[in-house]
XYZ file of C-alpha atoms in Angstrom:
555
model
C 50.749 125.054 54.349
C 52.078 126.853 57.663
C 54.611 124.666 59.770
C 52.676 123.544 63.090
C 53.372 125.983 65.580
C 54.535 122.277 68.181
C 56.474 119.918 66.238
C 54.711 116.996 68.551
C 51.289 117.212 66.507
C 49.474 116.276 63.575
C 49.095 119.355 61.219
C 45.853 119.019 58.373
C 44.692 121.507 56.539
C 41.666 122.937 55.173
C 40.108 126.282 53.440
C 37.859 127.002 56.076
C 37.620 125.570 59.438
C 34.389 126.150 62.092
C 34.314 125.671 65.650
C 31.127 124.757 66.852
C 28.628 122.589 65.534
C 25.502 124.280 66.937
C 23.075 126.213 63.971
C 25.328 129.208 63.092
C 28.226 126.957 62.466
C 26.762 123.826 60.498
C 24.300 126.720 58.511
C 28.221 128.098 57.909
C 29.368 124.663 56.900
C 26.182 124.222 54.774
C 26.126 127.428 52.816
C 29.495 127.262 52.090
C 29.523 124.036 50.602
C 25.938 125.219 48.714
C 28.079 127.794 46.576
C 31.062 125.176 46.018
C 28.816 122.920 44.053
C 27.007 126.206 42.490
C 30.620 127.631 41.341
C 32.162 124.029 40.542
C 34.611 125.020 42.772
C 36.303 122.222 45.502
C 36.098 123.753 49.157
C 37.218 121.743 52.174
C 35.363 122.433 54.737
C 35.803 121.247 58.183
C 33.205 121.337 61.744
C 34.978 120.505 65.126
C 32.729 120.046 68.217
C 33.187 120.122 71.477
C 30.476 117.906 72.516
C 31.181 113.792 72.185
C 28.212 114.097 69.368
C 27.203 116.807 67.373
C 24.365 118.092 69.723
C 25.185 116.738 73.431
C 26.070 120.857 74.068
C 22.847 122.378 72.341
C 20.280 123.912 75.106
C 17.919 125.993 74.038
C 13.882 126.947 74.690
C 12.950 126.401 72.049
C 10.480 127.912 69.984
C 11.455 128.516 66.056
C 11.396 130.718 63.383
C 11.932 129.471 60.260
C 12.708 132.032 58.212
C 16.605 131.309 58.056
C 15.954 127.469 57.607
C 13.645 128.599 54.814
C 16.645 130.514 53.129
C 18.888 127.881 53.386
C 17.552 124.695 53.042
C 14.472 125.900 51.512
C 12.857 121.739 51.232
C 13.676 121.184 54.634
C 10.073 119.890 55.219
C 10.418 117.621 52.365
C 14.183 116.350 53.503
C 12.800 115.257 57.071
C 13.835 118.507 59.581
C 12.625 117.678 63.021
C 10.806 120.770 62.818
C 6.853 119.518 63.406
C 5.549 120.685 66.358
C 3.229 123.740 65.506
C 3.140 126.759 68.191
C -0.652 127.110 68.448
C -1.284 129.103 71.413
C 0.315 131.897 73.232
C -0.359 133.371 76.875
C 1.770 135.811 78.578
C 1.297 135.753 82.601
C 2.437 138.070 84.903
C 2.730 136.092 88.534
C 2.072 136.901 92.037
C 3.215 134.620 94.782
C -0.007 132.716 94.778
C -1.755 134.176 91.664
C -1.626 135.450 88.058
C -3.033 138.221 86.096
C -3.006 137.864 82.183
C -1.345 140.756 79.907
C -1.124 141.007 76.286
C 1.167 139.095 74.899
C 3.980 141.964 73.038
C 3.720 141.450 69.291
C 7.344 140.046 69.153
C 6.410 137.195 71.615
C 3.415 136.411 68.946
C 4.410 132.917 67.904
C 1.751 131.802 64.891
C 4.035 130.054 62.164
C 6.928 128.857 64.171
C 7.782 125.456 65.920
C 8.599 124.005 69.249
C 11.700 121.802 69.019
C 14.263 120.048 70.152
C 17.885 122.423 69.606
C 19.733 118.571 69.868
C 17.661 117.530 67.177
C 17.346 120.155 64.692
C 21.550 120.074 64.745
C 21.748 116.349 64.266
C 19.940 116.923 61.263
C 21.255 119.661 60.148
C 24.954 117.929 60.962
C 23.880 114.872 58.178
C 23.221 117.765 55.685
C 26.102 119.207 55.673
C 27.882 116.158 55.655
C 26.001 115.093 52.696
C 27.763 117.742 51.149
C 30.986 116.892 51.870
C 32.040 118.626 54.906
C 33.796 116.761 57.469
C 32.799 117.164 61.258
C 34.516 115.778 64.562
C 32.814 115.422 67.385
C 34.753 115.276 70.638
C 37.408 117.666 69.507
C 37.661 120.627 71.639
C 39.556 123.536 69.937
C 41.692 124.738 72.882
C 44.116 126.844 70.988
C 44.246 129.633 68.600
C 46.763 129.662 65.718
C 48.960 132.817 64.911
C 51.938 133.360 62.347
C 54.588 135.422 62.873
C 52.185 138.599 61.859
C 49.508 137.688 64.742
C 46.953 136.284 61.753
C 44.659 133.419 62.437
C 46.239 130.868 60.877
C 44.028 127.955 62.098
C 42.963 126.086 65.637
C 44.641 123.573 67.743
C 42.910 120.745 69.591
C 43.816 119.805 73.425
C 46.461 117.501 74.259
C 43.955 114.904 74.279
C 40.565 113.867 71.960
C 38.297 111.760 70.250
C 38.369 110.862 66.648
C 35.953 110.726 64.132
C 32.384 109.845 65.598
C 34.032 109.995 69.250
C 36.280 106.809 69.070
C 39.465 107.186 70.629
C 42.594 107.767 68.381
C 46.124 107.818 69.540
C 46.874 109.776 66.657
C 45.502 112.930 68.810
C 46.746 112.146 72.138
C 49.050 114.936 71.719
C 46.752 117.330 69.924
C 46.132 118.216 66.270
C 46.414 121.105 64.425
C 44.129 122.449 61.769
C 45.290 125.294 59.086
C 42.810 126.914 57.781
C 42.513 129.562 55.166
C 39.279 131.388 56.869
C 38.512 130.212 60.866
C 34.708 130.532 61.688
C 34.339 130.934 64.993
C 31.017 129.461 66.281
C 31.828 128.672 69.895
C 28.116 129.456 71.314
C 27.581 132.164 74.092
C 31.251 133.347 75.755
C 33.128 130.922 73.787
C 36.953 130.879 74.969
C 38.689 131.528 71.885
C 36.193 134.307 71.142
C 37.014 135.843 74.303
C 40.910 135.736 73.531
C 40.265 136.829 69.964
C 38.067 139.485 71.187
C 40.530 140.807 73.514
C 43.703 140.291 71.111
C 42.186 142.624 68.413
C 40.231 144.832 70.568
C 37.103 143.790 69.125
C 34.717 145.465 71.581
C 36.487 148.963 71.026
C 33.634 150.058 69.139
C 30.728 148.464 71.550
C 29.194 147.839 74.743
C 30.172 145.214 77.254
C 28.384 142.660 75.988
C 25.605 141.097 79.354
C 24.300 138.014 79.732
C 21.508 135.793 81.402
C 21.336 132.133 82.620
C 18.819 129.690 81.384
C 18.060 126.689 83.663
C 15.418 124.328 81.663
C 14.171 121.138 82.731
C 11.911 118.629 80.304
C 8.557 116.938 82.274
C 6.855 114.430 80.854
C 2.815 115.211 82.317
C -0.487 113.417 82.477
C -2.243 113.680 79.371
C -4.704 115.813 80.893
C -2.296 118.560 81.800
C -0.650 118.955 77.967
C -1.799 120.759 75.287
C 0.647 120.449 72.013
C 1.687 123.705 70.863
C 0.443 125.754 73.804
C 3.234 128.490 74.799
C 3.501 130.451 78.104
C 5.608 132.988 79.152
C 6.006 134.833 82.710
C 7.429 137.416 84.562
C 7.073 138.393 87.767
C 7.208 136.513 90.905
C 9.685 134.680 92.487
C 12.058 137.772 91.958
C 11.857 141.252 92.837
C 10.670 143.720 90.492
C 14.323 144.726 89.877
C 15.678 141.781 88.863
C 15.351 140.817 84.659
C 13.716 137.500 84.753
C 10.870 135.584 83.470
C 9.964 131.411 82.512
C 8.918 129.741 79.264
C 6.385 126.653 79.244
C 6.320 124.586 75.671
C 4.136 121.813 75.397
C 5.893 119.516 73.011
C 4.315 116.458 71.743
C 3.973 113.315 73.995
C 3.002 114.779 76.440
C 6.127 116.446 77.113
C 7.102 120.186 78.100
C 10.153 122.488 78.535
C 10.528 124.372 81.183
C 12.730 126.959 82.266
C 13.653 130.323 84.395
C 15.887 132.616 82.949
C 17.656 135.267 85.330
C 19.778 138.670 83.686
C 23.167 138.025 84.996
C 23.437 141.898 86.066
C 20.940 140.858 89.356
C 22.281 142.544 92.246
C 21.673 140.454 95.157
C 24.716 137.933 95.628
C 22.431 136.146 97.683
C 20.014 134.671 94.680
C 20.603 131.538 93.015
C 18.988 131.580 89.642
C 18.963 127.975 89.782
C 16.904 127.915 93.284
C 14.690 130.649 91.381
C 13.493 127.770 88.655
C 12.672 125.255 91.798
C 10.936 128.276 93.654
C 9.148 128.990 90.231
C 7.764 125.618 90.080
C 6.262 125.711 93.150
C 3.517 128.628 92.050
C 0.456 127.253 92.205
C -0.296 127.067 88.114
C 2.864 125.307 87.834
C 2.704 122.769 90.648
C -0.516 121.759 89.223
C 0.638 121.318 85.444
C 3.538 119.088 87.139
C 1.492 117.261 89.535
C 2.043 113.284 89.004
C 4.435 114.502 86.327
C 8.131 113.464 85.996
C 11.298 115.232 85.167
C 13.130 113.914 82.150
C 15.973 116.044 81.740
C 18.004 119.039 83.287
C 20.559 121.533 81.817
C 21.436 125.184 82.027
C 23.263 127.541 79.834
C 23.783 131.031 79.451
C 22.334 134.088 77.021
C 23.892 136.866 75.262
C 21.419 139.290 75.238
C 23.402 142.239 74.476
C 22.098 142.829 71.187
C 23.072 145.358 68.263
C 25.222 147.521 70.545
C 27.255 145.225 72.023
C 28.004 143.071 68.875
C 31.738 143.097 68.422
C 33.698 143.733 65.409
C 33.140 140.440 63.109
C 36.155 139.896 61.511
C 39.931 140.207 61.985
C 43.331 138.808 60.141
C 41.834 134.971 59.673
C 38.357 135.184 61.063
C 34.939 135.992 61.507
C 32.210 135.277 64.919
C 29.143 133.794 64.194
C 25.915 133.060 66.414
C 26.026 133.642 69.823
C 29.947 133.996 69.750
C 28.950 137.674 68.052
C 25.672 137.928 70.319
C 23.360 137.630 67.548
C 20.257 136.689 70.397
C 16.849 138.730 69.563
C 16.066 139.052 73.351
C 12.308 140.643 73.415
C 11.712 137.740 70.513
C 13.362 135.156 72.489
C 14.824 133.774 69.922
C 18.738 133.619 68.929
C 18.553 130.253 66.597
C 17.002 132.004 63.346
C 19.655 134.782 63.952
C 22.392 132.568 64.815
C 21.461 130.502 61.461
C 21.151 133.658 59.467
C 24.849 134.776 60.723
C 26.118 131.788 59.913
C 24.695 132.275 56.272
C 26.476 135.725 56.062
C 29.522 134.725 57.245
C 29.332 131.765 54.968
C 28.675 134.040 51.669
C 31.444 136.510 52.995
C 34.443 134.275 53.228
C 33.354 132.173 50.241
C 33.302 135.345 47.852
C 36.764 136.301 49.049
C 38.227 132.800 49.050
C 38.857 131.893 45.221
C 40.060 135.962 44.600
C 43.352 135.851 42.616
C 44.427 138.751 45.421
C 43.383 136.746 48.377
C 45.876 135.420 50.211
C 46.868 132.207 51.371
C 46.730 132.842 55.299
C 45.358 135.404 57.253
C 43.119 137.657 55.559
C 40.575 140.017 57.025
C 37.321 139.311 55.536
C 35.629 142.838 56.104
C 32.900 142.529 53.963
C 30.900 140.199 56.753
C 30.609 143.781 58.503
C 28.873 145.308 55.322
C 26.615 142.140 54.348
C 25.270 142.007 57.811
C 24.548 145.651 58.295
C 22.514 145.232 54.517
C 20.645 142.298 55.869
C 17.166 141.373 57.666
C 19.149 139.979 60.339
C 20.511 143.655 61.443
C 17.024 145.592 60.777
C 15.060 142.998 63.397
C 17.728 143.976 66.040
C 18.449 147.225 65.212
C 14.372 147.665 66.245
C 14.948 146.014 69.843
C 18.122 147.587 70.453
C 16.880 149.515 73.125
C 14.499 146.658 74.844
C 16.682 145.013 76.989
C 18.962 147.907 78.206
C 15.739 149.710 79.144
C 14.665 147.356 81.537
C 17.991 147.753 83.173
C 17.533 151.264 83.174
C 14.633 152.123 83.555
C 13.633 148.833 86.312
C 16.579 150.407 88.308
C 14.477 153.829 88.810
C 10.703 152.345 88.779
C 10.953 148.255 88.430
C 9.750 145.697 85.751
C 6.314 147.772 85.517
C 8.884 150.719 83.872
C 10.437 148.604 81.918
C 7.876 147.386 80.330
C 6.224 150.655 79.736
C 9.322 151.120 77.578
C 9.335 148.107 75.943
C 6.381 148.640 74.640
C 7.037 152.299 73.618
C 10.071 151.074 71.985
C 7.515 148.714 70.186
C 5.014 151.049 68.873
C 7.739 153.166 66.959
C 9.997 154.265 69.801
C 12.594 152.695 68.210
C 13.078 154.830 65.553
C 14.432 157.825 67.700
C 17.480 158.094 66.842
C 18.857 156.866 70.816
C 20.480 153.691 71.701
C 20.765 152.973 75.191
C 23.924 151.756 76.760
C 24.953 148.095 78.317
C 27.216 146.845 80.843
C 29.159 144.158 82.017
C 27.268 142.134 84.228
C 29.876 140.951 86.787
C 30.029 144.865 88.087
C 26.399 144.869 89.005
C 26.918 143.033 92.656
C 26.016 144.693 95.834
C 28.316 144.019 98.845
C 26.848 140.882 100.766
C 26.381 143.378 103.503
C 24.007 145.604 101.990
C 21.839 143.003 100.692
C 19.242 140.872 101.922
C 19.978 137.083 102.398
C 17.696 134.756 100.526
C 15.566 131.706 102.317
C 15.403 128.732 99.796
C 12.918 125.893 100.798
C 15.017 122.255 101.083
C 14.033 120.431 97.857
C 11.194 117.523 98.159
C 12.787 115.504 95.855
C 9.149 115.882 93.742
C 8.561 119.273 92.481
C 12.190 120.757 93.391
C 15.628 119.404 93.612
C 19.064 119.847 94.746
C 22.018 121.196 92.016
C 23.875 117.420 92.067
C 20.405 115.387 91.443
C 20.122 117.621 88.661
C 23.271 117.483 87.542
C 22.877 113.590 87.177
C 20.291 113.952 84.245
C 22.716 116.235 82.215
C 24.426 113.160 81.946
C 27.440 115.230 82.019
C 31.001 113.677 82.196
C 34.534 114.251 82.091
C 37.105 111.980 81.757
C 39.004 111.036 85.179
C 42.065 112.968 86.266
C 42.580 115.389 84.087
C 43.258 119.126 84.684
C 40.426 121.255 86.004
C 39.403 123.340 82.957
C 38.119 126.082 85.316
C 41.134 128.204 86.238
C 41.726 130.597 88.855
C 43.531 134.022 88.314
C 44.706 134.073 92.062
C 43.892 131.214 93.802
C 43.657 133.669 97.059
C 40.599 135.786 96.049
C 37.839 133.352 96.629
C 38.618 133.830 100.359
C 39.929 136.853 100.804
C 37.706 138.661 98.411
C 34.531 137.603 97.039
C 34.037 135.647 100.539
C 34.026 138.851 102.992
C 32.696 141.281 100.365
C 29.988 139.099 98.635
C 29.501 135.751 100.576
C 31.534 134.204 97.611
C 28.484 134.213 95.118
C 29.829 131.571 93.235
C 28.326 128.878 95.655
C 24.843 129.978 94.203
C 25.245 131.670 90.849
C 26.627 127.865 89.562
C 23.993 125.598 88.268
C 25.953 122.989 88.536
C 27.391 122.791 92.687
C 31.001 122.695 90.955
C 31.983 125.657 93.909
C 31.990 125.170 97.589
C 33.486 126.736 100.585
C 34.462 123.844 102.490
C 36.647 123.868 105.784
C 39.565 121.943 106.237
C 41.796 122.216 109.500
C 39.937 125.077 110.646
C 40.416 126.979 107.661
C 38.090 127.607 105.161
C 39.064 126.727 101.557
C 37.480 127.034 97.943
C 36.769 123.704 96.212
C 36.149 123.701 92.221
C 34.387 120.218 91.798
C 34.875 120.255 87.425
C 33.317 117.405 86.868
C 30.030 118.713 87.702
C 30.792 121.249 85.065
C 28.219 121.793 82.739
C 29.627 124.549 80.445
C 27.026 127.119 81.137
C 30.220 130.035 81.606
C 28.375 131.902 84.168
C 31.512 131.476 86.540
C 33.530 133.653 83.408
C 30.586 135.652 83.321
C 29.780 136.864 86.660
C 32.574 136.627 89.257
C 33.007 139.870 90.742
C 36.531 140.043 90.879
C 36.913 138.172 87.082
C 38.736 135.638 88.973
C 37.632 132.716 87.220
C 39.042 131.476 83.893
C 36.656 128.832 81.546
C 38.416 126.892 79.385
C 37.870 123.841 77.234
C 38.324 120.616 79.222
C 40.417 117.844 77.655
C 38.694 115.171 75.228
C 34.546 115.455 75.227
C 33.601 115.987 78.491
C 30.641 118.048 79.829
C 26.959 117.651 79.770
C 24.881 115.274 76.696
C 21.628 116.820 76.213
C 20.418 114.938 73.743
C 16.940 116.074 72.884
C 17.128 119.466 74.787
């Protein structure tokens, strides 16, 4: 077992620690264990979580394919899976401000055989499996820290200077941090995880791949009169509130009791640093259809989080000396599907069959190993033929919307769909936070003031994430130069961070005369968009001490 790295902490060690407890790293944890009993071979395995229970960080749609669930757990029906809500109908809308006109829904979008859930759910579950088999999970452990030896291998993860034990009680054994050895490190951190980034940057992952571009999810759950809801009914839109240039669109899932999800997702390469893709989900629910679905209805909760939507091309390499990236930490997202939780789950099953064939060979070292044979499995699997055939989708509409708008986009789209995709051409992405216009070359935005009914402010909102962080400690969002706010991004874009943020955690307050950038963390609700799309890459996300942040429970 390696020294730890700080003499202060705890050192335990396992053969393969995850980090993340969301579908891609608990199918990980799951699969791995699967082929310890199969073998008669004894694997630790070990799950930390961010989260202060194994799904307070899980936001997602969701509608579900089960095709990955049905490869690994194939009596998940049988064993109980929270997976019972049967998509039944499907409409596809494209929205004026006061109308709609009905288009065919694309055969990826078709959604006969898969499920409207709860993400929360499904990963509680799927958390008691895998501890059923033995693996260990701790909630409320945030891995801040990546491991190295001497020969810059993974060697393991280290927790914050503060945390939660087992189950989220406090501990004073891991005041001061912990450190976990492991033989393999699955990295499962979600969309723009913070070791990922480091790990992607350390071994050049992205040397062979696009910049990898993102969007931003803002859902909220209603609970409607019976009269409105119709279990299993599934729309999707596009259209207005945003210009034709701008990738966007809404989901509305009628879940049982009379419950939906609802959401507005915005492509973080907009233009405009004037729009607020959280003021686009209020101004959404205000169209006419909507308002009336909602009216006498009341919202349950709220959350945001962002997309990878990338796809094939700007997948990184998956392993390096002591890892692999799984789910959305790769980019594994199907965008023109909208789905990433089959893929995520299938990744995790991939990575999961990689390390474990490499772990118990009498040539495989101790520490630090590459596993490279993730790379071949995944390019031999389903999982790389579905995106390989949308690889082109989402990159067209940023091309081709630039020169004629959403109706070009879609024209391509659904050439790509018919068979375009087999050409052999594979369009090119970018990095989001270079896609700003200059605040002076673009046209301000007028948001209605929320009623306080249909549309609400950022910190009301905020309130039904139930998100917390513990008092006093460090901000976890940290600032390159703590100058650029205001004498950058404030005369050159309007300092878009006031409005990109779901969560009000940025301001431009005055003090003395003088205006000044506040970071208000505690609002934080761990979307990354602030990583994602500051202009000038000012802003740093990192994992706050202990469990703080947003519990979803059932979103």
């Amino acid at each position: 077992m390696p020294a730890p790295v700080r003499q202060d902490r705890e050192a335990m060690e396992y053969d393969v620690i995850i980090i993340g407890a969301g579908p891609a790293g608990l199918s990980a944890a799951i699969r791995i264990k699967q082929l310890a009993q199969e073998s008669g071979k004894d694997v630790s395995v070990c799950v930390l979580e961010k989260g202060s229970e194994v799904g307070a960080h899980l936001l997602s749609g969701a509608v579900f394919e089960t095709k990955s669930l049905d490869e690994l757990i194939p009596d998940w029906k049988e064993k109980g899976a929270p997976v019972t809500c049967a998509a039944k109908k499907d409409q596809f809308l494209f929205l004026t401000k006061n109308g709609s006109y009905r288009l065919p829904t694309p055969p990826q979008m078709k959604n006969h055989g898969n499920y409207i859930i709860s993400l929360g759910a499904l990963g509680r579950w799927m958390a008691g499996e895998a501890e059923s088999l033995g693996v260990e999970i701790f909630a409320g452990f945030a891995a801040a820290e990546v491991l190295y030896n001497d020969k810059d291998e993974v060697i393991g993860i280290a927790t914050g200077d503060m945390g939660l034990g087992k189950e989220g009680e406090k501990t004073d054994m891991f005041e001061a941090g912990v450190e976990l050895h492991a033989r393999q490190t699955i990295f499962a951190e979600g969309c723009h995880g913070s070791l990922t980034k480091e790990l992607i940057e350390k071994y050049d992952l992205r040397a062979n791949s696009d910049p990898q571009t993102y969007a931003l999810g803002v859902k909220e759950i209603w609970e409607i009169k019976p009269e409105n809801h119709d279990e299993g009914h599934i729309t999707h839109t596009v259209g207005w509130p945003v210009d034709r240039k701008t990738y966007a669109g809404s989901w509305i899932y009628h879940m049982p009791d009379n419950h939906i999800s609802i959401g507005y997702v915005t492509g973080l390469d907009y233009q405009n640093p004037y729009l607020s893709p959280f003021e686009e989900m209020q101004r959404f629910k205000t169209h006419p259809i909507v308002a009336k679905l909602l009216k006498d209805g009341r919202r349950v909760s709220y959350g945001a989080k962002t997309l990878v939507e990338g796809g094939l091309q700007s997948l990184p390499k998956l392993s390096f000396a002591g890892g692999v990236l799984a789910g959305d930490s790769a980019g594994f997202l199907n965008v023109p599907k909208i789905k990433g939780n089959h893929t995520a789950i299938k990744s995790g099953i991939l990575a999961a069959e990689s390390v474990f064939a490499c772990l118990n060979l009498p040539d495989t070292p101790a520490y630090g190993w590459e596993c490279s044979r993730y790379e071949r499995n995944f390019k031999n699997s389903w999982l790389y033929k579905e995106l390989y055939k949308v690889r082109n989708i989402r990159p067209g509409f940023h091309l081709f919307g630039s020169i004629g708008g959403l109706w070009t986009g879609m024209a391509h789209a659904a050439f790509q769909t018919i068979g375009g995709w087999r050409l052999p051409y594979t369009l090119k992405n970018h990095a989001d936070h270079m896609q700003l216009k200059k605040a002076a070359k673009s046209k301000k935005i007028d948001y209605s003031k929320p009623d306080g009914v249909l549309t609400f402010d950022r910190l009301t909102s905020v309130q039904l994430s139930n998100t917390n962080h513990e008092e006093n400690q460090p901000s976890h969002l940290k600032l390159k130069d703590p100058a650029i706010p205001i004498t950058v991004n404030l005369p050159e874009y309007a300092e878009p961070a006031q409005r990109y943020c779901p969560a009000a955690v940025y301001e431009i307050v005055e003090e003395a005369g003088e205006k000044k950038f506040q970071i208000n963390a505690q609002n934080c609700v761990h979307c990354k968009t602030c990583d994602i799309k500051d202009p000038s890459q000012n802003i740093t996300w990192t994992v706050p001490q202990g469990g703080g942040g947003p519990n979803y429970g059932n979103m």
